[in-house]
mmCIF file of C-alpha atoms (C1' of nucleotides) in Angstrom:
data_model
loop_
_atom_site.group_PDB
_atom_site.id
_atom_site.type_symbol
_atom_site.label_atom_id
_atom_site.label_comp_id
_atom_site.label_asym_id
_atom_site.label_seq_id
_atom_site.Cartn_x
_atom_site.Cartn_y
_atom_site.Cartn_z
ATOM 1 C CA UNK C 221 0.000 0.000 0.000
ATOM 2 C CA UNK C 222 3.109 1.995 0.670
ATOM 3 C CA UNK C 223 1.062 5.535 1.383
ATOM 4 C CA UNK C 224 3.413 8.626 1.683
ATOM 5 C CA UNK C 225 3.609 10.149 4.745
ATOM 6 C CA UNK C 226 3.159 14.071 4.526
ATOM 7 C CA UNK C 227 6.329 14.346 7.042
ATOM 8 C CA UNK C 228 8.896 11.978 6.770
ATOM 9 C CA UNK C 229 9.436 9.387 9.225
ATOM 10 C CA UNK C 230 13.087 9.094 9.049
ATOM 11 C CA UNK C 231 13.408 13.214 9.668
ATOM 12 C CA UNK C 232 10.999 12.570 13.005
ATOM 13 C CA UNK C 233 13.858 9.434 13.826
ATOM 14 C CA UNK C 234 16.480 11.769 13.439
ATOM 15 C CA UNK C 235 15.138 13.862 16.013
ATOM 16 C CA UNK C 236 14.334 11.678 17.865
ATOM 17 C CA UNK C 237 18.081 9.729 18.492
ATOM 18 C CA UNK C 238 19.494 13.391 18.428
ATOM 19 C CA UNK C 239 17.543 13.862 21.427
ATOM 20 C CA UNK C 240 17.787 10.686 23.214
ATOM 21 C CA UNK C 241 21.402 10.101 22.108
ATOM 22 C CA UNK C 242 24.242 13.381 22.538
ATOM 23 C CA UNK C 243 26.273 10.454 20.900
ATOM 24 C CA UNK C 244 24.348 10.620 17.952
ATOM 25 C CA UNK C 245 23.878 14.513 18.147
ATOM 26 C CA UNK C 246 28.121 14.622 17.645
ATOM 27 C CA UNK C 247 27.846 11.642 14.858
ATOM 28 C CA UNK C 248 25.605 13.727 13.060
ATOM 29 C CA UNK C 249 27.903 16.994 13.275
ATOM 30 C CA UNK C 250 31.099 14.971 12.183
ATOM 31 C CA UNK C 251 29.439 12.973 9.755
ATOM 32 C CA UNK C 252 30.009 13.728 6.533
ATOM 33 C CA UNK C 253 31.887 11.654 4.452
ATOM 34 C CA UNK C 254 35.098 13.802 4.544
ATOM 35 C CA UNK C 255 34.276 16.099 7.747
ATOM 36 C CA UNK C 256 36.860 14.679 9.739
ATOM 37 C CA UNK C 257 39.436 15.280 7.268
ATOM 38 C CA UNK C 258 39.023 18.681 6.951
ATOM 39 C CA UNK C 259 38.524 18.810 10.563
ATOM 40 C CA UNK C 260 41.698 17.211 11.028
ATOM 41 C CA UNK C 261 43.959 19.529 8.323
ATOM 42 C CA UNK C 262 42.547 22.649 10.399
ATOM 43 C CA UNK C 263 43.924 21.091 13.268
ATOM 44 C CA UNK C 264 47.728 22.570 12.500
ATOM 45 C CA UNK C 265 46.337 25.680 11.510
ATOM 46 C CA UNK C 266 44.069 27.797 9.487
ATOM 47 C CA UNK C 267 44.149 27.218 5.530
ATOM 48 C CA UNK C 268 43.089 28.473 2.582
ATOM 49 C CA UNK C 269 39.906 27.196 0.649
ATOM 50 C CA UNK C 270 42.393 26.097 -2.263
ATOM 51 C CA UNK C 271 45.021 24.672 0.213
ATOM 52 C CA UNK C 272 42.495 22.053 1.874
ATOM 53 C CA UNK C 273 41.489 21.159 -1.713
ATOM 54 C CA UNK C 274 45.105 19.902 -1.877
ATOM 55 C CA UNK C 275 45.403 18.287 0.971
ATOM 56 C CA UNK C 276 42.479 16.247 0.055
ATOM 57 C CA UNK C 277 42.829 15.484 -3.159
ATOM 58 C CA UNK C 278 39.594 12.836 -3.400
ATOM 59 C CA UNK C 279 37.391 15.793 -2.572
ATOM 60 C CA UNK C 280 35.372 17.224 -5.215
ATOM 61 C CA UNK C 281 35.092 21.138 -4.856
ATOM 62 C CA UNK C 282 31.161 21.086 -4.584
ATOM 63 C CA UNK C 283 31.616 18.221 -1.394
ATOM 64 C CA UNK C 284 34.009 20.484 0.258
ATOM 65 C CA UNK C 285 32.465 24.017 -0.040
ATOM 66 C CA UNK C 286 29.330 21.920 1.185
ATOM 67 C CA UNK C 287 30.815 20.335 3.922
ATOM 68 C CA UNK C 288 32.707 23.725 5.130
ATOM 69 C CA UNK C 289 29.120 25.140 5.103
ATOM 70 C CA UNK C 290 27.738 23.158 7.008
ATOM 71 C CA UNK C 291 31.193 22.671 9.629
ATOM 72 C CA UNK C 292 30.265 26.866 9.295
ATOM 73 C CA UNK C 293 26.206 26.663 10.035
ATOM 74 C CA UNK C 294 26.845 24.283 12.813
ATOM 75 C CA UNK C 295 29.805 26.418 14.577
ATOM 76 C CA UNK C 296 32.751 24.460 14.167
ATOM 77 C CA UNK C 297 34.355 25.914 11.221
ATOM 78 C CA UNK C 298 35.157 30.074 10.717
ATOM 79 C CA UNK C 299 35.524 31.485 7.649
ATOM 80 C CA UNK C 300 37.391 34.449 7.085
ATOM 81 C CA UNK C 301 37.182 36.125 3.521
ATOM 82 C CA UNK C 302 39.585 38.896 2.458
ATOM 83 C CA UNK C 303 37.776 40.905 0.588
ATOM 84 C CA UNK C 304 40.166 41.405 -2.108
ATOM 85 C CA UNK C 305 40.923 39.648 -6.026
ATOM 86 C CA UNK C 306 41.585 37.004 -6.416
ATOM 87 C CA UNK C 307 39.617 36.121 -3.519
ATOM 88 C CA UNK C 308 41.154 35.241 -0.268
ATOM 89 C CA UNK C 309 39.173 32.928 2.138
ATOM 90 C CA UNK C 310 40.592 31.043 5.018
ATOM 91 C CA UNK C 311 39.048 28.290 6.891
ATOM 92 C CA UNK C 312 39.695 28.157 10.749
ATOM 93 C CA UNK C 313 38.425 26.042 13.650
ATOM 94 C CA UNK C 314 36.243 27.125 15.933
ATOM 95 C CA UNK C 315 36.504 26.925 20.177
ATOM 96 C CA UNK C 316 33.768 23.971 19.874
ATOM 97 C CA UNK C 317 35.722 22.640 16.836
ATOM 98 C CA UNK C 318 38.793 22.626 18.911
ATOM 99 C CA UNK C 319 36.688 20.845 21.250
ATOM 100 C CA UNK C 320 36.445 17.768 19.245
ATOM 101 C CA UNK C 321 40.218 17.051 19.756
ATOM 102 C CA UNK C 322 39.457 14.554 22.460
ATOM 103 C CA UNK C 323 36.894 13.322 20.663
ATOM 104 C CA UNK C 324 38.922 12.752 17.117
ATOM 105 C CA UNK C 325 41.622 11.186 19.313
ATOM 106 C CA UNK C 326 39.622 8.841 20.917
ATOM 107 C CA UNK C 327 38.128 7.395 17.408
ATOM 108 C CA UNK C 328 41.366 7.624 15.733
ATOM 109 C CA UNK C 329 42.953 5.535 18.497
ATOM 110 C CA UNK C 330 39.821 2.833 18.072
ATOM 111 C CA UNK C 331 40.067 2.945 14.598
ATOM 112 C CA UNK C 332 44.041 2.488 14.360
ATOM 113 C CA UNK C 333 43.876 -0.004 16.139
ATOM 114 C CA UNK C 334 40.778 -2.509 15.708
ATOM 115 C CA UNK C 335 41.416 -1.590 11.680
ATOM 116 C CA UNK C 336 44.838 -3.167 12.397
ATOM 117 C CA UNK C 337 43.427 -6.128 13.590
ATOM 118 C CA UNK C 338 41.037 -6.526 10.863
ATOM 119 C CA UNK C 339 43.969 -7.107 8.217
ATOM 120 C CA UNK C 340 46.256 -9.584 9.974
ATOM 121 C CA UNK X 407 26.095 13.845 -19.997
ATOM 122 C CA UNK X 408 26.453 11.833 -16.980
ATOM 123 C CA UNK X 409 28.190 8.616 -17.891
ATOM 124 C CA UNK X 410 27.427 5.918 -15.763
ATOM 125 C CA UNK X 411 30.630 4.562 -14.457
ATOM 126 C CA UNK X 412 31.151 0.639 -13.773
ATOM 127 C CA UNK X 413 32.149 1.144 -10.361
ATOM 128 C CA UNK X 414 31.047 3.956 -8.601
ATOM 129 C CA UNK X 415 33.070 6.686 -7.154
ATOM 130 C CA UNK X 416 31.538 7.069 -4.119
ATOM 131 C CA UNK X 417 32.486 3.055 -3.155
ATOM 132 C CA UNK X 418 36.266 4.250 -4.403
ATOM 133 C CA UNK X 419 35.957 7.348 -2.083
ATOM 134 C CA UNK X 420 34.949 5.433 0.891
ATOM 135 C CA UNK X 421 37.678 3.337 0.815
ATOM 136 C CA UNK X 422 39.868 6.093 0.068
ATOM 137 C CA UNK X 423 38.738 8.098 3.463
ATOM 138 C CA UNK X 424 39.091 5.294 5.475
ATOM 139 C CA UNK X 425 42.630 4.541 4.799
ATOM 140 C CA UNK X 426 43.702 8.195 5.060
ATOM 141 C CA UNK X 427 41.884 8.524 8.010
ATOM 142 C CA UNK X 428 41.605 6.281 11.549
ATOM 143 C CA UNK X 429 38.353 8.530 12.568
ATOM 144 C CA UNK X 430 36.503 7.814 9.499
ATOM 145 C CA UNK X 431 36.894 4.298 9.848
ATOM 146 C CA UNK X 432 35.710 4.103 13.612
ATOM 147 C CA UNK X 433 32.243 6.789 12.133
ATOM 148 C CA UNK X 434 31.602 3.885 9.543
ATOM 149 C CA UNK X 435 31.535 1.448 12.262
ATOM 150 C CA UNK X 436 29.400 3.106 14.561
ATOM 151 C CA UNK X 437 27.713 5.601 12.200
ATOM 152 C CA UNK X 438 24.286 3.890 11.495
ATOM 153 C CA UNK X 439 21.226 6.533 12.651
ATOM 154 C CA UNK X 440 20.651 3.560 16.014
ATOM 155 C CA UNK X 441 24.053 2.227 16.153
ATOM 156 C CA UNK X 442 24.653 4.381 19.234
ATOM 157 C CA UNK X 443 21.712 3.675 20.715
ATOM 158 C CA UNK X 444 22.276 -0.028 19.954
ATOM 159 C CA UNK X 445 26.262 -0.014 21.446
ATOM 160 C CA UNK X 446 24.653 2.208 25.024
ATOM 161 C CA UNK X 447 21.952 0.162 25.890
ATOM 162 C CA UNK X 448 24.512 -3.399 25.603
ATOM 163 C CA UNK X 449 26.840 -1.648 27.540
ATOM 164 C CA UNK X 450 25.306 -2.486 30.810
ATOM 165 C CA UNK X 451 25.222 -6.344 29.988
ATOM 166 C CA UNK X 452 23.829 -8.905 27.759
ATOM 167 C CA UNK X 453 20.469 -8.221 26.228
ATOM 168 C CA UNK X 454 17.633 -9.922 24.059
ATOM 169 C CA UNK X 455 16.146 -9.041 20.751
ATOM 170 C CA UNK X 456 12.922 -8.404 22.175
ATOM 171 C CA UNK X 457 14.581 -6.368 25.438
ATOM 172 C CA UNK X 458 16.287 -4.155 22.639
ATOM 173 C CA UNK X 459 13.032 -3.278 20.756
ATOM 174 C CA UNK X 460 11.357 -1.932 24.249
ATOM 175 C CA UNK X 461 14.534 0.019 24.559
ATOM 176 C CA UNK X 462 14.295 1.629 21.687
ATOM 177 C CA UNK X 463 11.155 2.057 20.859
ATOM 178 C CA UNK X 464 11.160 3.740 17.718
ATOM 179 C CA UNK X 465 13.508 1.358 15.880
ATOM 180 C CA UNK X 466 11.950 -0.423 13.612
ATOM 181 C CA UNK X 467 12.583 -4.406 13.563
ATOM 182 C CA UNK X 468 14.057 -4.272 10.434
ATOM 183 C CA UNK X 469 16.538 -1.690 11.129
ATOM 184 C CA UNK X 470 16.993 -3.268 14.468
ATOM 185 C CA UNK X 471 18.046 -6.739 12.987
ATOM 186 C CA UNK X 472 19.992 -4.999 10.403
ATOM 187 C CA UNK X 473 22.206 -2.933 12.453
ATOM 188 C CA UNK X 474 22.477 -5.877 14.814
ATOM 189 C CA UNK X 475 23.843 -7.862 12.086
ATOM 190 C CA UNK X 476 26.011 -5.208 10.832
ATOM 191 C CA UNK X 477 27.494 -5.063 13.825
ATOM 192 C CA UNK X 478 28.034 -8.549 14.672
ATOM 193 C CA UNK X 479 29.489 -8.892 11.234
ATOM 194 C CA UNK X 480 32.038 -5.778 12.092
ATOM 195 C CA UNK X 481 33.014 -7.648 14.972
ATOM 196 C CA UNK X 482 31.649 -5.466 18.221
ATOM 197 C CA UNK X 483 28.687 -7.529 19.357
ATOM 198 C CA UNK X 484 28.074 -11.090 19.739
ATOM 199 C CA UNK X 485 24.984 -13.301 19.246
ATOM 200 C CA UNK X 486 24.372 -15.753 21.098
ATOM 201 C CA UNK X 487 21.198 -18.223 20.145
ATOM 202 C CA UNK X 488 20.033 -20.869 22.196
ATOM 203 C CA UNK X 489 18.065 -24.106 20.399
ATOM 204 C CA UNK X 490 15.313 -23.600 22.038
ATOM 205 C CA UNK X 491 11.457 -22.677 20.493
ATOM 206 C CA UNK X 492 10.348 -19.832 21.089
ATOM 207 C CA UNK X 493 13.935 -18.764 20.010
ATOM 208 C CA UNK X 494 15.716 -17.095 22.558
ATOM 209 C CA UNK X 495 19.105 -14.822 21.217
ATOM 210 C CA UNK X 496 21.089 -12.421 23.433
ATOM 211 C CA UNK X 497 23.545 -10.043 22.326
ATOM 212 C CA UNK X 498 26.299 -8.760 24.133
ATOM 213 C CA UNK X 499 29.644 -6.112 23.111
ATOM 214 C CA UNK X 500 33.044 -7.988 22.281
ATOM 215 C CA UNK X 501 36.290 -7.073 23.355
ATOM 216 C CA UNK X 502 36.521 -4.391 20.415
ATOM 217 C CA UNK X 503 32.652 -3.171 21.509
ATOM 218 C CA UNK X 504 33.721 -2.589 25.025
ATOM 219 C CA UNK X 505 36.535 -0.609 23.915
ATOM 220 C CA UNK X 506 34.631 1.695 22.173
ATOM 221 C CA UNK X 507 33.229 2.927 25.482
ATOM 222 C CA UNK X 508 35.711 5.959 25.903
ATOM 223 C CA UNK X 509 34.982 7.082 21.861
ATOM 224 C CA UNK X 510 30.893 7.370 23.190
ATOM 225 C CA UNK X 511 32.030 8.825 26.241
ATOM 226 C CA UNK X 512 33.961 11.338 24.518
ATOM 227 C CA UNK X 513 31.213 12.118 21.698
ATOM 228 C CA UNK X 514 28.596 12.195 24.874
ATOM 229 C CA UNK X 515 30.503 14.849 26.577
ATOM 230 C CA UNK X 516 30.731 17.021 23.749
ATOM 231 C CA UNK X 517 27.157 16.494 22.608
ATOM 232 C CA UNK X 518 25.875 17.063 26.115
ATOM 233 C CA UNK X 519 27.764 20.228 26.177
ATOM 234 C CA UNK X 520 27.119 22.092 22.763
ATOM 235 C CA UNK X 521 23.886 20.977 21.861
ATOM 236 C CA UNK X 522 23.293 22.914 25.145
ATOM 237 C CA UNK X 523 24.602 25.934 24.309
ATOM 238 C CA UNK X 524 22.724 25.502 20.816
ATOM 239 C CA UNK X 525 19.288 25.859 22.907
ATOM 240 C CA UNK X 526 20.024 28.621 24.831
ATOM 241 C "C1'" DA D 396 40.469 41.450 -25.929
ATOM 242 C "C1'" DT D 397 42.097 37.593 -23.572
ATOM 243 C "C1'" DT D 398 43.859 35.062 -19.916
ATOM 244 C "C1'" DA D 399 44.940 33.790 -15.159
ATOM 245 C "C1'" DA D 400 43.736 33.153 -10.415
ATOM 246 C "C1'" DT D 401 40.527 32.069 -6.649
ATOM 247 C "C1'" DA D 402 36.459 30.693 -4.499
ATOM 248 C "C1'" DC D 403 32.572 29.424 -5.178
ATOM 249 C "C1'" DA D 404 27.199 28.199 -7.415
ATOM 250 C "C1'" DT D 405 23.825 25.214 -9.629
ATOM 251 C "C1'" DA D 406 21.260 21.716 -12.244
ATOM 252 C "C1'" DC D 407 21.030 17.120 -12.543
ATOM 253 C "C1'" DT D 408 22.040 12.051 -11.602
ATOM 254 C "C1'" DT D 409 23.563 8.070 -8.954
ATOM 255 C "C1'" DT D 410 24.237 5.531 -4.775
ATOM 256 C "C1'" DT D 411 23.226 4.560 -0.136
ATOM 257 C "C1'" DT D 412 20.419 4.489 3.872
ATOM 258 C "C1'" DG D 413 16.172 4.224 6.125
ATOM 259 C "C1'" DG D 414 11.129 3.044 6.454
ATOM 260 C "C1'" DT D 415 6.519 0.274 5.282
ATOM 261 C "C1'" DA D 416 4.070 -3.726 5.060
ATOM 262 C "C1'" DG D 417 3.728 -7.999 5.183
ATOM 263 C "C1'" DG D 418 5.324 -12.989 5.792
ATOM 264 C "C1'" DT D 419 7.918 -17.266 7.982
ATOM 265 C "C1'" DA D 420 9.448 -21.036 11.282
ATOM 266 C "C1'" DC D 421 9.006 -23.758 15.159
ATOM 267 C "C1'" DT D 422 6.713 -26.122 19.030
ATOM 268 C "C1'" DA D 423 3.952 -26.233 23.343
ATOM 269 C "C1'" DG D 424 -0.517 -25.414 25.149
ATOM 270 C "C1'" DT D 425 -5.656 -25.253 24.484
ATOM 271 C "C1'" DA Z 603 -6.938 -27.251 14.255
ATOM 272 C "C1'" DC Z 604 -5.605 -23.096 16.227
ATOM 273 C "C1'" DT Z 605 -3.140 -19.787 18.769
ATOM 274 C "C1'" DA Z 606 0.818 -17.712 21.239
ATOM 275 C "C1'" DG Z 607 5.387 -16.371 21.548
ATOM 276 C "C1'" DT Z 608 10.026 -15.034 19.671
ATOM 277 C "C1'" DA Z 609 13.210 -13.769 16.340
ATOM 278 C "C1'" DC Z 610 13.695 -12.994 12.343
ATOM 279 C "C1'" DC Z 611 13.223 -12.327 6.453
ATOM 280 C "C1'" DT Z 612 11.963 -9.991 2.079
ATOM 281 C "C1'" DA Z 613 9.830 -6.976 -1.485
ATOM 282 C "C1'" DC Z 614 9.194 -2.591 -2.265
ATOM 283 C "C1'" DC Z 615 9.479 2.543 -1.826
ATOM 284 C "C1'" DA Z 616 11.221 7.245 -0.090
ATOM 285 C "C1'" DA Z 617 14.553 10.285 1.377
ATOM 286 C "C1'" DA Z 618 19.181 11.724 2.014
ATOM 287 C "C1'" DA Z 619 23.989 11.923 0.753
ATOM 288 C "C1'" DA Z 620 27.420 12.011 -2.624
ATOM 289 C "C1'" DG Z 621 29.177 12.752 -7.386
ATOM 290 C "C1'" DT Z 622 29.334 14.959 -12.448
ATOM 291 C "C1'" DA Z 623 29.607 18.663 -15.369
ATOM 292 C "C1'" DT Z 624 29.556 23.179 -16.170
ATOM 293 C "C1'" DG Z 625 29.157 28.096 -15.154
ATOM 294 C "C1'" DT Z 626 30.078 32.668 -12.574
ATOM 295 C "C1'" DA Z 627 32.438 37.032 -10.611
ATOM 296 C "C1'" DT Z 628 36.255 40.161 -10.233
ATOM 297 C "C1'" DT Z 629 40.421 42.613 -11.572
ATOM 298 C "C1'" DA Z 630 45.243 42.855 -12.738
ATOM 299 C "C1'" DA Z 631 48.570 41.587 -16.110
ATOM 300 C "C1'" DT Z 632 49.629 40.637 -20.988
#
DNA sequence: ATTAATACATACTTTTTGGTAGGTACTAGT
DNA sequence: ACTAGTACCTACCAAAAAGTATGTATTAAT
């Protein structure tokens, strides 16, 4: 029967686990596909719109200016345009991006070493 | 003109972001929308299928069994069916489950603190 | 007039994830 | 013969996330 729902069921379930879950609150702020990445290059420093593009290579330049957005919207990422020409725009973390230090460190710790594991 | 490709590039950039990066590895394990959810309620012991649904009671069984499965297959929970009828399973964390504990303590503690500040 | 440099914007498509609705297997008890 | 109880399974569909291709603005240098 299959009848569409006027508001969708799986935006109501997001809500939901955000609210029951702050685990699930921070997966869904980190969770793009190449969020912690970028996170992670802005860790040394600010850089340049052009200079994470480098850095991630894979990264197509309509995923990162979308991710930065939304890193921006959600308060973890500044951006800082010069407003000059060529344009000059620098990426920066934020005091709750910094934040996420402990966090990052934590996963990448898990991940180094139960991804070990997985390969031997 | 959108050529279809063979295989796609979003499979290739997976794999690509999870060998460049430890923390993107660890999100893929944990990232499903109840995985958390899933990972909290086990950590306080053993549970059955049926005691999981009435914890979370929004899950749907199919996403339930799903997740449990893609878990079990990723190595942090365990199944554990006895031959009896009605069936009786329990699931519990592994070793590698466990560990996660400080990553969703971390993520907790930082969701707990800005989605607060997002509200006020 | 054309090019170079930088940081985007947008229309469209594909791939993945999540949700809906229903069904199955097995046995003990009535 | 029928029901209850438990733990699933399977089509099918909808929504979200990611990727492709191409275009834009500005100005200084050639």
């Amino acid at each position: 029967m299959y009848e569409t729902k006027e508001s969708s069921t799986n935006q109501l379930n997001i809500s939901i686990a955000l609210n029951k879950c702050p685990v699930t609150y921070t997966l869904h702020k980190i969770g793009g596909r190449w969020k912690p990445l970028i996170i992670y290059h802005l860790t040394s420093g600010p850089l340049r719109y052009g200079e994470l593009k480098k850095a991630i290579p894979a990264i197509t330049e309509k995923m990162l200016i979308q991710h930065l957005k939304e890193l921006e919207a959600d308060g973890l990422v500044n951006r800082k345009a010069m407003p000059v020409v060529p344009p000059h725009v620098t990426y920066s973390l934020t005091a709750s991006g910094e934040a996420l230090a402990p966090v990052l460190n934590a996963m990448a710790a898990w991940g180094m070493h139960y991804s070990k594991e997985e390969t031997s």
